[in-house]
Short mmCIF file of N, CA, C and O in Angstrom, two decimals:
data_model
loop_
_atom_site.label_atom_id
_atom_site.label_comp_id
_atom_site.label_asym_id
_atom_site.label_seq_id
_atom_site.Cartn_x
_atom_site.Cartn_y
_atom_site.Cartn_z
N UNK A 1 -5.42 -9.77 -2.24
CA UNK A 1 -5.14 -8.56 -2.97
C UNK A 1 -3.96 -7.84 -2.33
O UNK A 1 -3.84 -7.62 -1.12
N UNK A 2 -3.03 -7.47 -3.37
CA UNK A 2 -1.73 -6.15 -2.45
C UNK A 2 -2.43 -4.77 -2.67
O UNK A 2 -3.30 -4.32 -3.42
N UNK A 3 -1.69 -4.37 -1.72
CA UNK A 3 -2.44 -2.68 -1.37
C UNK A 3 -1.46 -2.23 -2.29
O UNK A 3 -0.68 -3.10 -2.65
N UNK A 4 -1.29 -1.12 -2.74
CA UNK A 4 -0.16 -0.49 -3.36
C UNK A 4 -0.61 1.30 -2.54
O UNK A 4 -1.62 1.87 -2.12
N UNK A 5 0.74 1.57 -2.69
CA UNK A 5 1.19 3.28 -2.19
C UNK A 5 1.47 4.13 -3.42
O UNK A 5 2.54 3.90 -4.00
N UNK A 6 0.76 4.97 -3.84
CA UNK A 6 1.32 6.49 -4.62
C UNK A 6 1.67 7.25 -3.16
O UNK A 6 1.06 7.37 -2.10
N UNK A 7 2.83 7.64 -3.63
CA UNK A 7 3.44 8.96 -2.76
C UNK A 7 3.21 10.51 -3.70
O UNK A 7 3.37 10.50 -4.92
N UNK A 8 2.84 11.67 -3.02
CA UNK A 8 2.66 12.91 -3.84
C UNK A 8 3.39 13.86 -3.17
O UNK A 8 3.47 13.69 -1.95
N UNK A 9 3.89 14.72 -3.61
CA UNK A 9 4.85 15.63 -3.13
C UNK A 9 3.94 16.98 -3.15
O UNK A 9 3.25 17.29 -4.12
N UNK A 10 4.02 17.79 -1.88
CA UNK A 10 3.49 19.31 -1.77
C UNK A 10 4.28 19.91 -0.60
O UNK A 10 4.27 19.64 0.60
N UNK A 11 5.21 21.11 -1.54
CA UNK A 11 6.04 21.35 -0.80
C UNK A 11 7.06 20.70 -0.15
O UNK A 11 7.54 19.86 -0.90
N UNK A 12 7.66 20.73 1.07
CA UNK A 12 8.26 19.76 1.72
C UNK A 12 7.62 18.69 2.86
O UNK A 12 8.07 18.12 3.85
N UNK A 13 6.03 18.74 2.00
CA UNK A 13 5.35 17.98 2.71
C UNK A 13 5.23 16.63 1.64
O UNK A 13 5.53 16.67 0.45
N UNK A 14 4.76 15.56 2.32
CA UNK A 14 3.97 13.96 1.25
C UNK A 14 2.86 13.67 1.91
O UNK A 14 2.62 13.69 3.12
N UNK A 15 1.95 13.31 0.65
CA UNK A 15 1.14 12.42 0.89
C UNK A 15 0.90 11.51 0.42
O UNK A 15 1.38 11.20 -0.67
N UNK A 16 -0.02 10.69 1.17
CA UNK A 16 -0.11 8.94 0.36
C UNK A 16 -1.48 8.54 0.24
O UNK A 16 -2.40 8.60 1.04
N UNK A 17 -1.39 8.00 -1.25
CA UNK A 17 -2.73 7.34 -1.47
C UNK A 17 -2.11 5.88 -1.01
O UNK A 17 -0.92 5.59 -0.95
N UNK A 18 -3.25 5.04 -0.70
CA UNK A 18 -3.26 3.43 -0.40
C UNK A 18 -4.13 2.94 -0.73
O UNK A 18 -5.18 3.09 -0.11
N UNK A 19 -4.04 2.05 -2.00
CA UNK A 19 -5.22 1.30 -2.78
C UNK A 19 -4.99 0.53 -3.09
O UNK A 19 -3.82 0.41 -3.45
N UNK A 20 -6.30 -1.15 -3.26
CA UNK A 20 -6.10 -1.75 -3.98
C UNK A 20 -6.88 -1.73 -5.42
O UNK A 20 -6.51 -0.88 -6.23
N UNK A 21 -7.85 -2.55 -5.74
CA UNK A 21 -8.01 -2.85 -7.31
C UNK A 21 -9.15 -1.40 -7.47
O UNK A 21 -9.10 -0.63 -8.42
N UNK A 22 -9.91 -1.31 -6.56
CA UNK A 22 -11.05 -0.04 -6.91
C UNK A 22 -11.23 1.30 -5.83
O UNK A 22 -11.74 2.41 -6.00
N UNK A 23 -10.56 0.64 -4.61
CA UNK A 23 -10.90 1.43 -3.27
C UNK A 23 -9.68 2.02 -2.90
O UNK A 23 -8.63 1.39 -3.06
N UNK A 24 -9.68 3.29 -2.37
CA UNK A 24 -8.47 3.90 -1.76
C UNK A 24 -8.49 4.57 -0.48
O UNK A 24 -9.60 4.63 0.04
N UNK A 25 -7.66 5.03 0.05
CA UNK A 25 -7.38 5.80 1.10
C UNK A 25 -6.41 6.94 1.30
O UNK A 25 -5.25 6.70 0.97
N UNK A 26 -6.66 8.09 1.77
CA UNK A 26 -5.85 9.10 1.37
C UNK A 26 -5.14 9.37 2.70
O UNK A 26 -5.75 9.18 3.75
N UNK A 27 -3.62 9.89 2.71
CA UNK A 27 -3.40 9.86 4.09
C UNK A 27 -2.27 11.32 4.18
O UNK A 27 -1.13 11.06 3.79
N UNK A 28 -2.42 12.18 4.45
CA UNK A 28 -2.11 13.60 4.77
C UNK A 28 -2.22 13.95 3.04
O UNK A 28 -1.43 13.92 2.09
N UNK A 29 -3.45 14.23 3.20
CA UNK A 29 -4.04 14.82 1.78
C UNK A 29 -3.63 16.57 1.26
O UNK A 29 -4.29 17.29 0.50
N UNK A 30 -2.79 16.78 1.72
CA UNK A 30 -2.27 18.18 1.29
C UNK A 30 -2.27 18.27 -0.43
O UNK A 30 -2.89 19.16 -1.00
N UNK A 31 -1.75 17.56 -0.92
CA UNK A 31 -1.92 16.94 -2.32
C UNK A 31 -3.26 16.78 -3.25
O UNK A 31 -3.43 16.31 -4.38
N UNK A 32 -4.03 17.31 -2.39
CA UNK A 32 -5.21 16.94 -2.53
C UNK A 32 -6.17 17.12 -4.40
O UNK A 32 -7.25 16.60 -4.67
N UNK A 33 -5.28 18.03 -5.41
CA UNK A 33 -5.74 17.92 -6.65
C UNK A 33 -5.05 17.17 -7.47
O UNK A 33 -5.52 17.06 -8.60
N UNK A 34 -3.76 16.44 -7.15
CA UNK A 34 -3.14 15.42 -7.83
C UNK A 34 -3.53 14.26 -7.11
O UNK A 34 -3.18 13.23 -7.68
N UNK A 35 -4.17 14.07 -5.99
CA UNK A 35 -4.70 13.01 -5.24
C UNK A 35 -5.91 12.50 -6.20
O UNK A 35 -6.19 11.34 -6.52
N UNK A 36 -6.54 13.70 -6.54
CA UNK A 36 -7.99 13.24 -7.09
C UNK A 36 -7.88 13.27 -8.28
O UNK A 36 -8.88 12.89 -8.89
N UNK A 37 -6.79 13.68 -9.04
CA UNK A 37 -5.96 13.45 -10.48
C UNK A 37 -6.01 12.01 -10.44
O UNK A 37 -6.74 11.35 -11.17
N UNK A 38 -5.44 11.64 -9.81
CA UNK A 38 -4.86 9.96 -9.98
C UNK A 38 -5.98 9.29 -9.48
O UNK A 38 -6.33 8.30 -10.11
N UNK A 39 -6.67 9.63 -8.42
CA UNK A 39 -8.01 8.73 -8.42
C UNK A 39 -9.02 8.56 -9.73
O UNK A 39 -9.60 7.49 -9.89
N UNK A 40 -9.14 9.28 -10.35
CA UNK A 40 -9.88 9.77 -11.07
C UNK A 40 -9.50 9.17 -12.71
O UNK A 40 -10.36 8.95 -13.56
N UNK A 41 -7.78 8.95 -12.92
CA UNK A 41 -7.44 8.61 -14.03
C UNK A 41 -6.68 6.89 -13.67
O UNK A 41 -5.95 6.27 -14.44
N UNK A 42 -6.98 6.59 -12.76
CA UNK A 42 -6.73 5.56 -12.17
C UNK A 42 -8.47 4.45 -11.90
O UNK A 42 -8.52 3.26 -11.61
N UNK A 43 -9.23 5.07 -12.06
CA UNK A 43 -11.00 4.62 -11.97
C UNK A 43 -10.99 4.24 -10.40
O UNK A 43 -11.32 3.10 -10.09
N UNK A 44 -10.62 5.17 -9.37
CA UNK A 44 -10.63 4.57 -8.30
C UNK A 44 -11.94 5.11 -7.12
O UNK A 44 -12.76 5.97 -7.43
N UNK A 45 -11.92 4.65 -6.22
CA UNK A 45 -13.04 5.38 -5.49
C UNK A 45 -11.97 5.73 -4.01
O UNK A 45 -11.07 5.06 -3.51
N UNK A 46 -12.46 6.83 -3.72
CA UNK A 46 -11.72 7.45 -2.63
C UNK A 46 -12.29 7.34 -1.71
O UNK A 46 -12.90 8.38 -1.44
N UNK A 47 -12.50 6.11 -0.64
CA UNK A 47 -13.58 6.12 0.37
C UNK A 47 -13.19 6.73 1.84
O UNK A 47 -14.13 7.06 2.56
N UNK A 48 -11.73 6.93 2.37
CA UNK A 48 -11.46 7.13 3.58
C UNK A 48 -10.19 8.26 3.22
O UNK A 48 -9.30 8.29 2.37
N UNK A 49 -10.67 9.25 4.48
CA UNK A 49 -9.26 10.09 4.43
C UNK A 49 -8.55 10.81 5.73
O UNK A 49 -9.11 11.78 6.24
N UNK A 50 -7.20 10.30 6.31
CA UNK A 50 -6.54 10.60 7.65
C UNK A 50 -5.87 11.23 7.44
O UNK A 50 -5.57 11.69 6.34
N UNK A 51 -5.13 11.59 9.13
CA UNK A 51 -3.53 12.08 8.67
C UNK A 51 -2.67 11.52 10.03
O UNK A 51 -3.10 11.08 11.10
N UNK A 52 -1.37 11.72 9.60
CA UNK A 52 -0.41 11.50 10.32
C UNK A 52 -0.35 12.21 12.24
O UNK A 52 0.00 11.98 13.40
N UNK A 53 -1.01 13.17 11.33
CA UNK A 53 -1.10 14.75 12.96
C UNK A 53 -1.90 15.96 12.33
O UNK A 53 -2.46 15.76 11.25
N UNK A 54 -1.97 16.89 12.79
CA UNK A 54 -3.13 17.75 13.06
C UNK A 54 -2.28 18.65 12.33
O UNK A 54 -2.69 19.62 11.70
N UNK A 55 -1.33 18.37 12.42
CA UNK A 55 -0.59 20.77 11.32
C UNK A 55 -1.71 20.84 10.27
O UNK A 55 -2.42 19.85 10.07
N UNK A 56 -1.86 21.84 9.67
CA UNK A 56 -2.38 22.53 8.75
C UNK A 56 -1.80 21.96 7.23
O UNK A 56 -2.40 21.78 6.17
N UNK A 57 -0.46 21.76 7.58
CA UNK A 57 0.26 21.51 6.26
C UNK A 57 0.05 20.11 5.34
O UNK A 57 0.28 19.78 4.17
N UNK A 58 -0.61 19.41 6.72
CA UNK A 58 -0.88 17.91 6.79
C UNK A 58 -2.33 17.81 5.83
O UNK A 58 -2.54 17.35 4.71
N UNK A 59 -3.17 18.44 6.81
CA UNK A 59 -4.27 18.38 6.70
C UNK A 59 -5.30 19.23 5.96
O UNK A 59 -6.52 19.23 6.09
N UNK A 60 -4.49 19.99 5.11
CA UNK A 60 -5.46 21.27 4.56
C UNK A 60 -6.39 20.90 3.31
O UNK A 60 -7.40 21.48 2.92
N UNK A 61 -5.87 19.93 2.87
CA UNK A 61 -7.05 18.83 1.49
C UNK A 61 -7.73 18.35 1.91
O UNK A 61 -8.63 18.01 1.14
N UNK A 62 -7.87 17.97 3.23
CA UNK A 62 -9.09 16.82 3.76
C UNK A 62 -10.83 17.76 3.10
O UNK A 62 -11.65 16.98 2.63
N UNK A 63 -11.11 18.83 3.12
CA UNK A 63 -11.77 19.11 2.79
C UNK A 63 -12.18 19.15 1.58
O UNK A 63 -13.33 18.78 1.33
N UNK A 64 -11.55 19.49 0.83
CA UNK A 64 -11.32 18.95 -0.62
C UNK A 64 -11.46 18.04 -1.22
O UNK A 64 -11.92 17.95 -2.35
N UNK A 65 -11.00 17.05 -0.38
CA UNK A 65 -10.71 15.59 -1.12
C UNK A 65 -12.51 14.70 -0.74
O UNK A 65 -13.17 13.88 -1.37
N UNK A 66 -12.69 15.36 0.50
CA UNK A 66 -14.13 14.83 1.17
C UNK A 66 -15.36 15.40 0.15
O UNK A 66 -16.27 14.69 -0.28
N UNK A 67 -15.21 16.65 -0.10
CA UNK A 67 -16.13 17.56 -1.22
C UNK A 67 -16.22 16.56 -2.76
O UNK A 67 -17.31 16.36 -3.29
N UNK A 68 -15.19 16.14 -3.21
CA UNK A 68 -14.74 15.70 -3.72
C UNK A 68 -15.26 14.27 -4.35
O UNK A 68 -15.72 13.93 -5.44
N UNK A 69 -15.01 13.71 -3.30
CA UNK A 69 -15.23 12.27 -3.43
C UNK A 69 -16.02 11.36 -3.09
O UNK A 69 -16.17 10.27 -3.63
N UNK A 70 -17.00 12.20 -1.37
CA UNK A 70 -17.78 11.65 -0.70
C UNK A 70 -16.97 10.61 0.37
O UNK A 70 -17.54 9.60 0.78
N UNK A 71 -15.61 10.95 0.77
CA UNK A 71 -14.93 9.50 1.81
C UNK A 71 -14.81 10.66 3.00
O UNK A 71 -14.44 11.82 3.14
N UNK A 72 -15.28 9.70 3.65
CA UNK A 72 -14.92 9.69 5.04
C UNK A 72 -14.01 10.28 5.35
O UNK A 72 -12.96 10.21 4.70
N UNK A 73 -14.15 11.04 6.40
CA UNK A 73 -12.30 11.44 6.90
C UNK A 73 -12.41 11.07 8.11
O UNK A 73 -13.23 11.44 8.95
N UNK A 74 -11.52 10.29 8.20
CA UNK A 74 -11.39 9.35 9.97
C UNK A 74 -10.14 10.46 11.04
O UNK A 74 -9.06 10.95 10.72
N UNK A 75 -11.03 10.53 12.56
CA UNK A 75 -10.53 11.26 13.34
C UNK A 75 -9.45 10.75 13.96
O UNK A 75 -9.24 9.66 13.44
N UNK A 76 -8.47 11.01 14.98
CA UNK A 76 -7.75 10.43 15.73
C UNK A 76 -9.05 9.15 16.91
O UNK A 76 -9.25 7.95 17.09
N UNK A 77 -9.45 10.20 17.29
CA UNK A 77 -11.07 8.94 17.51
C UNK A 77 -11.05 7.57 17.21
O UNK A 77 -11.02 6.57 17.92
N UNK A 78 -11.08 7.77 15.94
CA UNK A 78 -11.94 6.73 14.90
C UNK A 78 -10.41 5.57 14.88
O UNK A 78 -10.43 4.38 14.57
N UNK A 79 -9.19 6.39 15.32
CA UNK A 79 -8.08 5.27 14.54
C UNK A 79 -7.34 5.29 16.20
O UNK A 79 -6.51 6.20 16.31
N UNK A 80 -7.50 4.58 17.23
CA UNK A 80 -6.93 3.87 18.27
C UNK A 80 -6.44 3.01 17.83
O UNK A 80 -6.59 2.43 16.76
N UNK A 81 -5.29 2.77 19.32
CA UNK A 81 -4.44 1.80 18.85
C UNK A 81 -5.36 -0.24 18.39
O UNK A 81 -6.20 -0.63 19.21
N UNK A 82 -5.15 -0.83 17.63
CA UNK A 82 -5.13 -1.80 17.34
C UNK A 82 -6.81 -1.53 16.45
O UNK A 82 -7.48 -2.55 16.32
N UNK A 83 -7.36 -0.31 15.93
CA UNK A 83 -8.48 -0.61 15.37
C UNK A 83 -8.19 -0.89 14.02
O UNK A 83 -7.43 -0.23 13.32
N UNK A 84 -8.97 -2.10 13.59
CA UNK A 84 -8.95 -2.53 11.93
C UNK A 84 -9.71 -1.42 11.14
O UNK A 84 -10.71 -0.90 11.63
N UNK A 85 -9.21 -1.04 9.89
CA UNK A 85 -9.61 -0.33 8.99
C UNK A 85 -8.96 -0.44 7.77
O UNK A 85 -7.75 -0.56 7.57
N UNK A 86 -10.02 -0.36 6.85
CA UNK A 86 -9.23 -0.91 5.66
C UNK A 86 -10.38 -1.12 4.48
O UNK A 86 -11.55 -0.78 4.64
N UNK A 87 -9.96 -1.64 3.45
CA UNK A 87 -10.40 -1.81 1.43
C UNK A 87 -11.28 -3.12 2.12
O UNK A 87 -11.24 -3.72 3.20
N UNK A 88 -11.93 -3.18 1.09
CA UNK A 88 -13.44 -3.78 1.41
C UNK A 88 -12.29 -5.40 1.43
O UNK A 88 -12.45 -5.94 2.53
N UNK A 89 -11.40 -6.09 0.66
CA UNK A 89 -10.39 -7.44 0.60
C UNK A 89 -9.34 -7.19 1.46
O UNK A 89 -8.85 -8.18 2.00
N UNK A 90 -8.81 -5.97 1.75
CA UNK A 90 -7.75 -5.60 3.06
C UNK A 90 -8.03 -5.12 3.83
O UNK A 90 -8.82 -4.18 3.74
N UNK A 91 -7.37 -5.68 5.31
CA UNK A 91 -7.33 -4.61 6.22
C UNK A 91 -6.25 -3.64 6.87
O UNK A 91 -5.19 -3.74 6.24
N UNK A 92 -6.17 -2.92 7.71
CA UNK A 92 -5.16 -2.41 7.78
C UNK A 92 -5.36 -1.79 9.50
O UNK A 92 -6.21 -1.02 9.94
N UNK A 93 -4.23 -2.47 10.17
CA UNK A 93 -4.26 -2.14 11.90
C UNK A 93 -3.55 -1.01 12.00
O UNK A 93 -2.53 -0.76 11.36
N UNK A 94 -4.18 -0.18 12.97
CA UNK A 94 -3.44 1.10 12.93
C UNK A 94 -2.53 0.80 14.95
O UNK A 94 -2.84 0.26 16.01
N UNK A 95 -1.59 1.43 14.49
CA UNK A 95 -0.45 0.97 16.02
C UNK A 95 0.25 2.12 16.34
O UNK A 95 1.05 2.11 17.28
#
């Protein structure tokens, strides 16, 4: 399976969905009601949600998108260097 990227624009901030055929991942969810726009008109399930870094500007949908959808929001914790994470057919190493 290929993963595919939506990019969303908020402000002079982006965020990115990463999905393949049913499962996604949200990644500096600031975007967070056109995030769940496109999940939603896309039939997708939103299971995991990160960010790049900690600003506010980054991170202010994670709550939203978690209320939302029921996904996970993975900590800096959770994503060390070389841990696999990823769509139930992909994975994805974080470095």
């Amino acid at each position: 399976m290929i993963l595919n990227i939506e990019q969303f624009h908020c402000g002079d901030n982006l965020a990115y969905l990463v999905f393949g055929e049913r499962k996604a991942i949200a990644i500096d969810g600031v975007a967070w009601q056109e995030i769940i726009s496109f999940v939603e008109k896309n039939n997708l399930s939103l299971t995991l949600i990160t960010n790049t870094h900690q600003h506010y500007d980054h991170t202010a949908g994670n709550a939203h998108l978690a209320k939302a959808t029921g996904a996970k929001i993975l900590t800096y914790a959770d994503l060390h260097d070389n841990k696999k994470i990823g769509l139930p057919s992909e994975t994805i190493t974080v470095f």
